[in-house]
PDB file of C-alpha atoms and ligand atoms in Angstrom:
ATOM      1  CA  UNK A   1       7.385  -1.866  17.129  1.00 77.00           C
ATOM      2  CA  UNK A   2       3.843  -2.664  18.198  1.00 88.00           C
ATOM      3  CA  UNK A   3       0.898  -2.642  15.796  1.00 97.00           C
ATOM      4  CA  UNK A   4      -2.864  -2.595  16.266  1.00 97.00           C
ATOM      5  CA  UNK A   5      -4.132  -4.241  13.073  1.00 98.00           C
ATOM      6  CA  UNK A   6      -1.292  -6.618  12.149  1.00 98.00           C
ATOM      7  CA  UNK A   7       1.162  -8.857  13.950  1.00 98.00           C
ATOM      8  CA  UNK A   8       4.713  -9.475  12.920  1.00 98.00           C
ATOM      9  CA  UNK A   9       7.226 -12.172  13.603  1.00 98.00           C
ATOM     10  CA  UNK A  10      10.509 -13.478  12.282  1.00 98.00           C
ATOM     11  CA  UNK A  11      10.967 -17.209  11.561  1.00 98.00           C
ATOM     12  CA  UNK A  12      14.342 -18.926  11.527  1.00 98.00           C
ATOM     13  CA  UNK A  13      16.000 -15.488  11.932  1.00 98.00           C
ATOM     14  CA  UNK A  14      15.380 -14.745   8.247  1.00 98.00           C
ATOM     15  CA  UNK A  15      11.765 -14.789   7.176  1.00 98.00           C
ATOM     16  CA  UNK A  16       9.626 -11.755   8.113  1.00 98.00           C
ATOM     17  CA  UNK A  17       5.922 -12.652   8.508  1.00 98.00           C
ATOM     18  CA  UNK A  18       3.126 -10.124   8.620  1.00 98.00           C
ATOM     19  CA  UNK A  19      -0.279 -11.417   9.709  1.00 98.00           C
ATOM     20  CA  UNK A  20      -3.336  -9.258   9.013  1.00 98.00           C
ATOM     21  CA  UNK A  21      -5.244  -9.107  12.260  1.00 98.00           C
ATOM     22  CA  UNK A  22      -8.772  -7.748  12.174  1.00 98.00           C
ATOM     23  CA  UNK A  23     -10.533 -11.083  12.610  1.00 97.00           C
ATOM     24  CA  UNK A  24     -14.004  -9.698  13.456  1.00 97.00           C
ATOM     25  CA  UNK A  25     -14.015  -7.792  10.147  1.00 98.00           C
ATOM     26  CA  UNK A  26     -12.446 -10.667   8.139  1.00 98.00           C
ATOM     27  CA  UNK A  27      -9.317  -8.517   7.882  1.00 98.00           C
ATOM     28  CA  UNK A  28     -11.084  -5.695   6.059  1.00 98.00           C
ATOM     29  CA  UNK A  29      -8.327  -3.331   5.033  1.00 98.00           C
ATOM     30  CA  UNK A  30      -8.577   0.159   6.547  1.00 97.00           C
ATOM     31  CA  UNK A  31      -6.065   2.948   6.207  1.00 96.00           C
ATOM     32  CA  UNK A  32      -4.358   2.316   9.515  1.00 97.00           C
ATOM     33  CA  UNK A  33      -3.857  -1.364   8.690  1.00 98.00           C
ATOM     34  CA  UNK A  34      -2.321  -0.451   5.335  1.00 98.00           C
ATOM     35  CA  UNK A  35      -0.046   2.105   7.035  1.00 98.00           C
ATOM     36  CA  UNK A  36       1.104  -0.621   9.453  1.00 98.00           C
ATOM     37  CA  UNK A  37       1.579  -3.205   6.727  1.00 98.00           C
ATOM     38  CA  UNK A  38       3.717  -0.806   4.715  1.00 98.00           C
ATOM     39  CA  UNK A  39       5.825   0.100   7.752  1.00 98.00           C
ATOM     40  CA  UNK A  40       6.355  -3.551   8.735  1.00 98.00           C
ATOM     41  CA  UNK A  41       7.368  -4.564   5.186  1.00 98.00           C
ATOM     42  CA  UNK A  42       9.744  -1.619   4.919  1.00 98.00           C
ATOM     43  CA  UNK A  43      11.350  -2.547   8.218  1.00 98.00           C
ATOM     44  CA  UNK A  44      11.801  -6.133   7.135  1.00 98.00           C
ATOM     45  CA  UNK A  45      13.162  -4.967   3.737  1.00 98.00           C
ATOM     46  CA  UNK A  46      15.782  -2.807   5.509  1.00 98.00           C
ATOM     47  CA  UNK A  47      16.864  -5.634   7.822  1.00 98.00           C
ATOM     48  CA  UNK A  48      19.907  -7.396   6.266  1.00 96.00           C
ATOM     49  CA  UNK A  49      19.119 -10.684   7.960  1.00 96.00           C
ATOM     50  CA  UNK A  50      15.656 -10.930   6.389  1.00 98.00           C
ATOM     51  CA  UNK A  51      15.715 -12.661   3.002  1.00 98.00           C
ATOM     52  CA  UNK A  52      12.011 -13.100   2.277  1.00 98.00           C
ATOM     53  CA  UNK A  53       8.643 -11.897   3.595  1.00 98.00           C
ATOM     54  CA  UNK A  54       5.247 -13.531   3.913  1.00 98.00           C
ATOM     55  CA  UNK A  55       1.896 -11.658   4.108  1.00 98.00           C
ATOM     56  CA  UNK A  56      -0.957 -13.771   5.458  1.00 98.00           C
ATOM     57  CA  UNK A  57      -4.305 -13.529   7.140  1.00 98.00           C
ATOM     58  CA  UNK A  58      -6.472 -15.951   9.114  1.00 98.00           C
ATOM     59  CA  UNK A  59      -7.807 -19.332   8.063  1.00 98.00           C
ATOM     60  CA  UNK A  60     -11.157 -17.773   7.334  1.00 98.00           C
ATOM     61  CA  UNK A  61      -9.945 -14.689   5.510  1.00 98.00           C
ATOM     62  CA  UNK A  62      -6.785 -13.374   3.953  1.00 98.00           C
ATOM     63  CA  UNK A  63      -8.741 -10.161   3.589  1.00 98.00           C
ATOM     64  CA  UNK A  64     -12.392  -9.609   2.571  1.00 98.00           C
ATOM     65  CA  UNK A  65     -11.552  -6.325   0.871  1.00 98.00           C
ATOM     66  CA  UNK A  66     -11.149  -2.680   1.684  1.00 98.00           C
ATOM     67  CA  UNK A  67     -13.148  -1.612   4.739  1.00 97.00           C
ATOM     68  CA  UNK A  68     -16.616  -0.917   3.359  1.00 98.00           C
ATOM     69  CA  UNK A  69     -17.834   0.640   6.585  1.00 95.00           C
ATOM     70  CA  UNK A  70     -15.000   3.207   6.413  1.00 94.00           C
ATOM     71  CA  UNK A  71     -15.598   3.980   2.705  1.00 97.00           C
ATOM     72  CA  UNK A  72     -19.382   4.151   2.860  1.00 97.00           C
ATOM     73  CA  UNK A  73     -19.672   7.855   3.617  1.00 97.00           C
ATOM     74  CA  UNK A  74     -16.725   9.139   1.611  1.00 97.00           C
ATOM     75  CA  UNK A  75     -17.194  11.437  -1.325  1.00 97.00           C
ATOM     76  CA  UNK A  76     -14.908  12.343  -4.166  1.00 97.00           C
ATOM     77  CA  UNK A  77     -13.165  15.128  -2.269  1.00 98.00           C
ATOM     78  CA  UNK A  78     -12.347  12.722   0.566  1.00 97.00           C
ATOM     79  CA  UNK A  79     -10.791  10.005  -1.632  1.00 97.00           C
ATOM     80  CA  UNK A  80      -9.131  12.325  -4.138  1.00 97.00           C
ATOM     81  CA  UNK A  81      -8.037  14.770  -1.503  1.00 97.00           C
ATOM     82  CA  UNK A  82      -6.459  12.070   0.652  1.00 96.00           C
ATOM     83  CA  UNK A  83      -5.049  10.239  -2.319  1.00 96.00           C
ATOM     84  CA  UNK A  84      -6.821   7.072  -1.168  1.00 97.00           C
ATOM     85  CA  UNK A  85      -4.974   3.865  -2.149  1.00 96.00           C
ATOM     86  CA  UNK A  86      -1.981   5.643  -3.754  1.00 95.00           C
ATOM     87  CA  UNK A  87      -0.968   7.172  -0.417  1.00 95.00           C
ATOM     88  CA  UNK A  88      -0.215   3.920   1.378  1.00 95.00           C
ATOM     89  CA  UNK A  89      -1.411   0.785  -0.441  1.00 96.00           C
ATOM     90  CA  UNK A  90       1.418   0.958  -2.929  1.00 93.00           C
ATOM     91  CA  UNK A  91       4.253   0.866  -0.421  1.00 96.00           C
ATOM     92  CA  UNK A  92       4.453  -2.843  -1.104  1.00 96.00           C
ATOM     93  CA  UNK A  93       5.516  -2.060  -4.674  1.00 95.00           C
ATOM     94  CA  UNK A  94       8.739  -0.501  -3.367  1.00 96.00           C
ATOM     95  CA  UNK A  95       9.744  -3.620  -1.393  1.00 98.00           C
ATOM     96  CA  UNK A  96      12.807  -5.159  -3.073  1.00 98.00           C
ATOM     97  CA  UNK A  97      13.023  -8.518  -1.372  1.00 98.00           C
ATOM     98  CA  UNK A  98      10.518 -11.251  -2.305  1.00 98.00           C
ATOM     99  CA  UNK A  99       7.071 -11.112  -0.678  1.00 98.00           C
ATOM    100  CA  UNK A 100       4.851 -14.238  -0.772  1.00 98.00           C
ATOM    101  CA  UNK A 101       1.110 -14.056  -0.158  1.00 98.00           C
ATOM    102  CA  UNK A 102      -0.121 -17.030   1.886  1.00 99.00           C
ATOM    103  CA  UNK A 103      -3.865 -16.982   1.189  1.00 99.00           C
ATOM    104  CA  UNK A 104      -6.580 -18.970   2.911  1.00 98.00           C
ATOM    105  CA  UNK A 105     -10.272 -18.185   3.040  1.00 98.00           C
ATOM    106  CA  UNK A 106     -11.761 -15.022   1.499  1.00 98.00           C
ATOM    107  CA  UNK A 107      -9.412 -13.032  -0.675  1.00 99.00           C
ATOM    108  CA  UNK A 108     -11.710 -10.426  -2.122  1.00 98.00           C
ATOM    109  CA  UNK A 109     -11.652  -6.927  -3.585  1.00 98.00           C
ATOM    110  CA  UNK A 110      -8.752  -5.031  -2.122  1.00 98.00           C
ATOM    111  CA  UNK A 111      -7.626  -8.282  -0.452  1.00 98.00           C
ATOM    112  CA  UNK A 112      -7.198  -9.901  -3.831  1.00 98.00           C
ATOM    113  CA  UNK A 113      -5.472  -6.762  -5.091  1.00 98.00           C
ATOM    114  CA  UNK A 114      -3.106  -6.839  -2.092  1.00 98.00           C
ATOM    115  CA  UNK A 115      -2.311 -10.520  -2.772  1.00 98.00           C
ATOM    116  CA  UNK A 116      -1.613  -9.690  -6.393  1.00 98.00           C
ATOM    117  CA  UNK A 117       0.845  -6.960  -5.332  1.00 98.00           C
ATOM    118  CA  UNK A 118       2.855  -9.667  -3.631  1.00 98.00           C
ATOM    119  CA  UNK A 119       5.331 -11.516  -5.791  1.00 98.00           C
ATOM    120  CA  UNK A 120       3.408 -14.750  -5.820  1.00 98.00           C
ATOM    121  CA  UNK A 121       0.407 -16.389  -4.191  1.00 98.00           C
ATOM    122  CA  UNK A 122       0.343 -19.758  -2.539  1.00 99.00           C
ATOM    123  CA  UNK A 123      -3.287 -20.640  -1.869  1.00 98.00           C
ATOM    124  CA  UNK A 124      -4.882 -22.928   0.665  1.00 98.00           C
ATOM    125  CA  UNK A 125      -7.550 -25.256  -0.733  1.00 98.00           C
ATOM    126  CA  UNK A 126     -10.255 -23.181   1.031  1.00 98.00           C
ATOM    127  CA  UNK A 127      -9.192 -19.901  -0.662  1.00 98.00           C
ATOM    128  CA  UNK A 128     -11.871 -17.935  -2.499  1.00 98.00           C
ATOM    129  CA  UNK A 129     -10.727 -15.154  -4.817  1.00 98.00           C
ATOM    130  CA  UNK A 130     -12.867 -12.390  -6.286  1.00 98.00           C
ATOM    131  CA  UNK A 131     -13.315  -8.779  -7.250  1.00 98.00           C
ATOM    132  CA  UNK A 132     -16.865  -8.124  -6.025  1.00 98.00           C
ATOM    133  CA  UNK A 133     -16.646  -4.303  -6.113  1.00 98.00           C
ATOM    134  CA  UNK A 134     -19.279  -4.141  -8.887  1.00 98.00           C
ATOM    135  CA  UNK A 135     -21.872  -5.192  -6.266  1.00 98.00           C
ATOM    136  CA  UNK A 136     -21.016  -2.035  -4.308  1.00 98.00           C
ATOM    137  CA  UNK A 137     -21.398   0.277  -7.269  1.00 98.00           C
ATOM    138  CA  UNK A 138     -17.641   0.716  -7.714  1.00 98.00           C
ATOM    139  CA  UNK A 139     -14.752  -1.015  -9.498  1.00 98.00           C
ATOM    140  CA  UNK A 140     -11.472  -2.414  -8.225  1.00 98.00           C
ATOM    141  CA  UNK A 141      -9.234   0.483  -7.268  1.00 98.00           C
ATOM    142  CA  UNK A 142      -5.940  -0.946  -6.172  1.00 98.00           C
ATOM    143  CA  UNK A 143      -4.798  -2.430  -9.480  1.00 97.00           C
ATOM    144  CA  UNK A 144      -7.348  -5.251  -9.830  1.00 98.00           C
ATOM    145  CA  UNK A 145      -8.460  -4.369 -13.343  1.00 98.00           C
ATOM    146  CA  UNK A 146      -4.792  -4.294 -14.386  1.00 98.00           C
ATOM    147  CA  UNK A 147      -3.090  -7.086 -12.479  1.00 98.00           C
ATOM    148  CA  UNK A 148      -5.928  -9.641 -12.740  1.00 98.00           C
ATOM    149  CA  UNK A 149      -5.999  -9.722 -16.586  1.00 98.00           C
ATOM    150  CA  UNK A 150      -2.221  -9.878 -16.626  1.00 97.00           C
ATOM    151  CA  UNK A 151      -2.462 -12.920 -14.316  1.00 98.00           C
ATOM    152  CA  UNK A 152      -5.504 -14.759 -15.673  1.00 98.00           C
ATOM    153  CA  UNK A 153      -6.168 -13.243 -19.114  1.00 98.00           C
ATOM    154  CA  UNK A 154      -8.943 -10.950 -20.268  1.00 98.00           C
ATOM    155  CA  UNK A 155     -11.807 -13.478 -20.404  1.00 98.00           C
ATOM    156  CA  UNK A 156     -11.607 -14.642 -16.812  1.00 98.00           C
ATOM    157  CA  UNK A 157     -10.723 -11.187 -15.488  1.00 98.00           C
ATOM    158  CA  UNK A 158     -13.813  -9.710 -17.217  1.00 98.00           C
ATOM    159  CA  UNK A 159     -15.938 -12.596 -15.880  1.00 98.00           C
ATOM    160  CA  UNK A 160     -14.755 -12.001 -12.292  1.00 98.00           C
ATOM    161  CA  UNK A 161     -14.847  -8.184 -12.378  1.00 98.00           C
ATOM    162  CA  UNK A 162     -18.223  -7.914 -14.168  1.00 98.00           C
ATOM    163  CA  UNK A 163     -20.083 -10.676 -12.279  1.00 98.00           C
ATOM    164  CA  UNK A 164     -18.402 -10.272  -8.919  1.00 98.00           C
ATOM    165  CA  UNK A 165     -18.347 -14.048  -8.491  1.00 98.00           C
ATOM    166  CA  UNK A 166     -15.718 -15.875  -6.437  1.00 98.00           C
ATOM    167  CA  UNK A 167     -13.360 -18.487  -7.794  1.00 98.00           C
ATOM    168  CA  UNK A 168     -11.977 -21.323  -5.719  1.00 98.00           C
ATOM    169  CA  UNK A 169      -8.305 -22.192  -5.243  1.00 98.00           C
ATOM    170  CA  UNK A 170      -8.190 -24.818  -7.987  1.00 98.00           C
ATOM    171  CA  UNK A 171      -9.661 -22.430 -10.549  1.00 98.00           C
ATOM    172  CA  UNK A 172      -7.228 -19.734  -9.367  1.00 98.00           C
ATOM    173  CA  UNK A 173      -4.269 -22.069  -9.844  1.00 98.00           C
ATOM    174  CA  UNK A 174      -5.481 -23.258 -13.222  1.00 98.00           C
ATOM    175  CA  UNK A 175      -5.898 -19.655 -14.305  1.00 98.00           C
ATOM    176  CA  UNK A 176      -2.435 -18.646 -13.124  1.00 98.00           C
ATOM    177  CA  UNK A 177      -3.381 -16.433 -10.187  1.00 98.00           C
ATOM    178  CA  UNK A 178      -2.061 -18.845  -7.530  1.00 98.00           C
ATOM    179  CA  UNK A 179       1.302 -20.560  -8.061  1.00 98.00           C
ATOM    180  CA  UNK A 180       0.255 -23.606  -5.983  1.00 98.00           C
ATOM    181  CA  UNK A 181      -2.605 -24.936  -3.895  1.00 98.00           C
ATOM    182  CA  UNK A 182      -1.986 -26.797  -0.619  1.00 98.00           C
ATOM    183  CA  UNK A 183      -4.136 -28.218   2.134  1.00 98.00           C
ATOM    184  CA  UNK A 184      -5.189 -25.437   4.482  1.00 98.00           C
ATOM    185  CA  UNK A 185      -3.496 -26.984   7.501  1.00 98.00           C
ATOM    186  CA  UNK A 186      -0.222 -27.150   5.523  1.00 98.00           C
ATOM    187  CA  UNK A 187      -0.324 -23.658   4.143  1.00 98.00           C
ATOM    188  CA  UNK A 188       2.156 -21.926   6.439  1.00 98.00           C
ATOM    189  CA  UNK A 189       4.551 -24.927   6.417  1.00 98.00           C
ATOM    190  CA  UNK A 190       4.612 -24.870   2.634  1.00 98.00           C
ATOM    191  CA  UNK A 191       4.988 -21.091   2.335  1.00 98.00           C
ATOM    192  CA  UNK A 192       7.659 -21.006   4.970  1.00 98.00           C
ATOM    193  CA  UNK A 193       9.586 -23.790   3.154  1.00 98.00           C
ATOM    194  CA  UNK A 194       9.408 -21.701  -0.055  1.00 98.00           C
ATOM    195  CA  UNK A 195      10.571 -18.599   1.822  1.00 98.00           C
ATOM    196  CA  UNK A 196      13.460 -20.441   3.453  1.00 98.00           C
ATOM    197  CA  UNK A 197      14.516 -21.786   0.065  1.00 98.00           C
ATOM    198  CA  UNK A 198      14.583 -18.219  -1.250  1.00 98.00           C
ATOM    199  CA  UNK A 199      16.561 -17.056   1.807  1.00 98.00           C
ATOM    200  CA  UNK A 200      19.300 -19.596   0.984  1.00 97.00           C
ATOM    201  CA  UNK A 201      20.091 -17.793  -2.269  1.00 98.00           C
ATOM    202  CA  UNK A 202      22.028 -14.563  -2.563  1.00 97.00           C
ATOM    203  CA  UNK A 203      19.893 -11.488  -1.868  1.00 97.00           C
ATOM    204  CA  UNK A 204      21.382  -9.540  -4.819  1.00 98.00           C
ATOM    205  CA  UNK A 205      20.276 -12.263  -7.215  1.00 98.00           C
ATOM    206  CA  UNK A 206      16.807 -12.640  -5.676  1.00 98.00           C
ATOM    207  CA  UNK A 207      16.257  -8.855  -5.814  1.00 98.00           C
ATOM    208  CA  UNK A 208      17.444  -8.757  -9.408  1.00 98.00           C
ATOM    209  CA  UNK A 209      15.217 -11.741 -10.323  1.00 98.00           C
ATOM    210  CA  UNK A 210      12.200  -9.986  -8.789  1.00 98.00           C
ATOM    211  CA  UNK A 211      12.984  -6.681 -10.445  1.00 98.00           C
ATOM    212  CA  UNK A 212      13.453  -8.396 -13.805  1.00 98.00           C
ATOM    213  CA  UNK A 213      10.237 -10.427 -13.727  1.00 98.00           C
ATOM    214  CA  UNK A 214       8.314  -7.342 -12.666  1.00 97.00           C
ATOM    215  CA  UNK A 215       9.796  -5.502 -15.662  1.00 97.00           C
ATOM    216  CA  UNK A 216       7.890  -7.898 -17.884  1.00 96.00           C
ATOM    217  CA  UNK A 217       4.702  -6.090 -16.827  1.00 94.00           C
ATOM    218  CA  UNK A 218       6.109  -2.614 -17.438  1.00 93.00           C
ATOM    219  CA  UNK A 219       7.796  -2.877 -20.805  1.00 95.00           C
ATOM    220  CA  UNK A 220       7.767  -4.391 -24.290  1.00 96.00           C
ATOM    221  CA  UNK A 221       9.680  -7.570 -24.961  1.00 97.00           C
ATOM    222  CA  UNK A 222      12.890  -5.997 -26.391  1.00 98.00           C
ATOM    223  CA  UNK A 223      13.196  -3.480 -23.529  1.00 97.00           C
ATOM    224  CA  UNK A 224      12.393  -6.170 -20.977  1.00 98.00           C
ATOM    225  CA  UNK A 225      15.018  -8.510 -22.361  1.00 98.00           C
ATOM    226  CA  UNK A 226      17.568  -5.715 -22.419  1.00 98.00           C
ATOM    227  CA  UNK A 227      16.738  -4.907 -18.777  1.00 98.00           C
ATOM    228  CA  UNK A 228      17.187  -8.607 -17.902  1.00 98.00           C
ATOM    229  CA  UNK A 229      20.450  -8.837 -19.877  1.00 98.00           C
ATOM    230  CA  UNK A 230      21.976  -5.857 -18.078  1.00 98.00           C
ATOM    231  CA  UNK A 231      21.085  -7.216 -14.648  1.00 98.00           C
ATOM    232  CA  UNK A 232      22.334 -10.652 -15.705  1.00 98.00           C
ATOM    233  CA  UNK A 233      25.660  -9.117 -16.789  1.00 98.00           C
ATOM    234  CA  UNK A 234      25.865  -7.081 -13.602  1.00 98.00           C
ATOM    235  CA  UNK A 235      25.527 -10.152 -11.419  1.00 98.00           C
ATOM    236  CA  UNK A 236      28.845 -11.354 -12.777  1.00 98.00           C
ATOM    237  CA  UNK A 237      30.392  -8.530 -10.769  1.00 98.00           C
ATOM    238  CA  UNK A 238      29.202 -10.122  -7.503  1.00 98.00           C
ATOM    239  CA  UNK A 239      31.000 -12.477  -5.109  1.00 98.00           C
ATOM    240  CA  UNK A 240      27.788 -14.550  -5.006  1.00 98.00           C
ATOM    241  CA  UNK A 241      28.118 -15.437  -8.728  1.00 98.00           C
ATOM    242  CA  UNK A 242      31.681 -16.652  -8.130  1.00 98.00           C
ATOM    243  CA  UNK A 243      30.543 -18.559  -5.029  1.00 98.00           C
ATOM    244  CA  UNK A 244      27.451 -20.124  -6.658  1.00 98.00           C
ATOM    245  CA  UNK A 245      29.322 -21.362  -9.660  1.00 98.00           C
ATOM    246  CA  UNK A 246      32.393 -22.504  -7.733  1.00 98.00           C
ATOM    247  CA  UNK A 247      30.120 -24.418  -5.358  1.00 98.00           C
ATOM    248  CA  UNK A 248      28.469 -26.220  -8.292  1.00 98.00           C
ATOM    249  CA  UNK A 249      31.786 -27.037  -9.950  1.00 98.00           C
ATOM    250  CA  UNK A 250      33.212 -28.367  -6.681  1.00 98.00           C
ATOM    251  CA  UNK A 251      30.015 -30.208  -5.697  1.00 98.00           C
ATOM    252  CA  UNK A 252      29.478 -28.360  -2.432  1.00 98.00           C
ATOM    253  CA  UNK A 253      26.691 -26.149  -0.974  1.00 97.00           C
ATOM    254  CA  UNK A 254      27.057 -22.501  -1.870  1.00 97.00           C
ATOM    255  CA  UNK A 255      27.471 -20.008   0.946  1.00 97.00           C
ATOM    256  CA  UNK A 256      26.135 -16.691  -0.401  1.00 97.00           C
ATOM    257  CA  UNK A 257      27.252 -13.465   1.344  1.00 97.00           C
ATOM    258  CA  UNK A 258      24.981 -10.950  -0.401  1.00 96.00           C
ATOM    259  CA  UNK A 259      27.846  -9.115  -2.004  1.00 97.00           C
TER     260      UNK A 259
HETATM  261  C1  LIG F 301     -15.893  -4.156   6.252  1.00 53.75           C
HETATM  262  C2  LIG F 301     -16.463  -6.389   6.410  1.00 53.75           C
HETATM  263  C3  LIG F 301     -16.005  -6.633   5.096  1.00 53.75           C
HETATM  264  C4  LIG F 301     -15.446  -5.497   4.372  1.00 53.75           C
HETATM  265  C5  LIG F 301     -16.754  -8.488   5.879  1.00 53.75           C
HETATM  266  N1  LIG F 301     -16.932  -7.580   6.841  1.00 53.75           N
HETATM  267  N2  LIG F 301     -16.191  -7.926   4.794  1.00 53.75           N
HETATM  268  N3  LIG F 301     -16.425  -5.186   6.941  1.00 53.75           N
HETATM  269  N4  LIG F 301     -15.406  -4.315   5.018  1.00 53.75           N
HETATM  270  N5  LIG F 301     -14.917  -5.622   3.121  1.00 53.75           N
HETATM  271  C6  LIG F 301     -17.489  -7.749   8.152  1.00 53.75           C
HETATM  272  C7  LIG F 301     -19.016  -7.984   8.068  1.00 53.75           C
HETATM  273  O1  LIG F 301     -19.654  -6.735   8.027  1.00 53.75           O
HETATM  274  C8  LIG F 301     -19.255  -8.714   9.405  1.00 53.75           C
HETATM  275  O2  LIG F 301     -19.258  -7.723  10.441  1.00 53.75           O
HETATM  276  C9  LIG F 301     -18.008  -9.530   9.581  1.00 53.75           C
HETATM  277  O3  LIG F 301     -17.000  -8.966   8.785  1.00 53.75           O
HETATM  278  C10 LIG F 301     -18.234 -10.955   9.105  1.00 53.75           C
HETATM  279  O4  LIG F 301     -18.768 -10.943   7.789  1.00 53.75           O
HETATM  280  P1  LIG F 301     -20.073 -11.755   7.361  1.00 53.75           P
HETATM  281  O5  LIG F 301     -20.580 -11.081   6.138  1.00 53.75           O
HETATM  282  O6  LIG F 301     -21.024 -11.875   8.490  1.00 53.75           O
HETATM  283  O7  LIG F 301     -19.448 -13.151   7.014  1.00 53.75           O
HETATM  284  P2  LIG F 301     -19.917 -14.244   5.961  1.00 53.75           P
HETATM  285  O8  LIG F 301     -21.413 -14.377   5.989  1.00 53.75           O
HETATM  286  O9  LIG F 301     -19.088 -15.444   6.190  1.00 53.75           O
HETATM  287  O10 LIG F 301     -19.578 -13.612   4.537  1.00 53.75           O
HETATM  288  C11 LIG F 301     -18.255 -13.394   4.200  1.00 53.75           C
HETATM  289  C12 LIG F 301     -18.180 -12.459   2.938  1.00 53.75           C
HETATM  290  C13 LIG F 301     -18.913 -11.186   3.184  1.00 53.75           C
HETATM  291  C14 LIG F 301     -18.743 -13.251   1.756  1.00 53.75           C
HETATM  292  C15 LIG F 301     -16.671 -12.253   2.676  1.00 53.75           C
HETATM  293  O11 LIG F 301     -18.561 -10.617   4.417  1.00 53.75           O
HETATM  294  C16 LIG F 301     -18.730 -10.139   2.123  1.00 53.75           C
HETATM  295  O12 LIG F 301     -19.312 -10.249   1.039  1.00 53.75           O
HETATM  296  N6  LIG F 301     -17.894  -9.145   2.427  1.00 53.75           N
HETATM  297  C17 LIG F 301     -17.701  -8.008   1.521  1.00 53.75           C
HETATM  298  C18 LIG F 301     -16.755  -8.451   0.397  1.00 53.75           C
HETATM  299  C19 LIG F 301     -16.509  -7.295  -0.528  1.00 53.75           C
HETATM  300  O13 LIG F 301     -17.447  -6.720  -1.120  1.00 53.75           O
HETATM  301  N7  LIG F 301     -15.260  -6.909  -0.693  1.00 53.75           N
HETATM  302  C20 LIG F 301     -14.874  -5.770  -1.555  1.00 53.75           C
HETATM  303  C21 LIG F 301     -14.865  -4.523  -0.739  1.00 53.75           C
HETATM  304  S1  LIG F 301     -14.611  -3.122  -1.731  1.00 53.75           S
HETATM  305  P3  LIG F 301     -20.412  -7.748  11.616  1.00 53.75           P
HETATM  306  O14 LIG F 301     -20.100  -6.508  12.403  1.00 53.75           O
HETATM  307  O15 LIG F 301     -21.711  -7.712  10.901  1.00 53.75           O
HETATM  308  O16 LIG F 301     -20.119  -9.063  12.305  1.00 53.75           O
HETATM  309  C22 LIG F 301     -12.985  -3.103  -2.011  1.00 53.75           C
HETATM  310  C23 LIG F 301     -12.561  -1.976  -2.861  1.00 53.75           C
HETATM  311  C24 LIG F 301     -11.165  -2.053  -3.243  1.00 53.75           C
HETATM  312  O17 LIG F 301     -12.236  -3.952  -1.606  1.00 53.75           O
HETATM  313  C25 LIG F 301     -10.743  -0.765  -3.787  1.00 53.75           C
HETATM  314  C26 LIG F 301      -9.299  -0.572  -3.573  1.00 53.75           C
HETATM  315  C27 LIG F 301      -8.759  -0.968  -2.290  1.00 53.75           C
END
């Protein structure tokens, strides 16, 4: 499948990589790009040989936000009528295999919201995160006011959303938005190594782990723990649980079969 605003490739036969590709606009996210991103992630998710995905941008920009030029003339009837955001941005939420955001450069507005929809963020040391929508007379609209406080707490989320300032990679890691920070020239090596590590585990367990962690954001503690417990019990019905534990007991490498 060929795309206009993204490129895709598969590394080591098992990691699906989507690169946002509107360099002149700092990867500003328009509707077509989001359609393509959703289609590419769904195709990787459906491919049994893919165990993990990476979404990335350029060294200068992961994405500088939703496309302001496209939005500038829209009125309420346009955005509500077309179900802007909900229609295609949230496809990523239905992806069951892990998705890592590899972020360098600007990661702003809808770009930051997209990164937060991924399962975790590995940041290059030149990454700059922010929700500058307030400067445009709007607010974050793709989950930023909800996911950012869950990631960094109310104080810093309010600071970022109300002032529109950017935070650097170190601050983002300290605050819990990025899981790690690496030198910009090592970013893809590091993210790929993490993705390959994930690919070595059984897909049923990685999907269950992702689903269970995500449940923490959708439920109270008792319900979340019950959800986790049921998935934990269910994994004892898989061949991969037998294989993983037998491999440990017999001091050999596990060979998971995703069953
Ligand atoms: C459209 C954008 C853009 C954007 C940058 N460009 N961000 N175009 N939408 N979000 C374009 C510029 O117009 C310019 O095009 C080119 O990319 C390079 O940008 P410069 O501004 O010249 O680069 P620089 O001086 O390095 O500044 C980088 C920047 C700045 C700090 C990131 O571009 C900026 O502030 N961008 C807007 C960031 C923002 O407000 N994001 C939130 C968007 S609202 P030309 O043609 O002039 O070369 C949003 C809403 C989300 O995301 C709601 C739900 C999705």
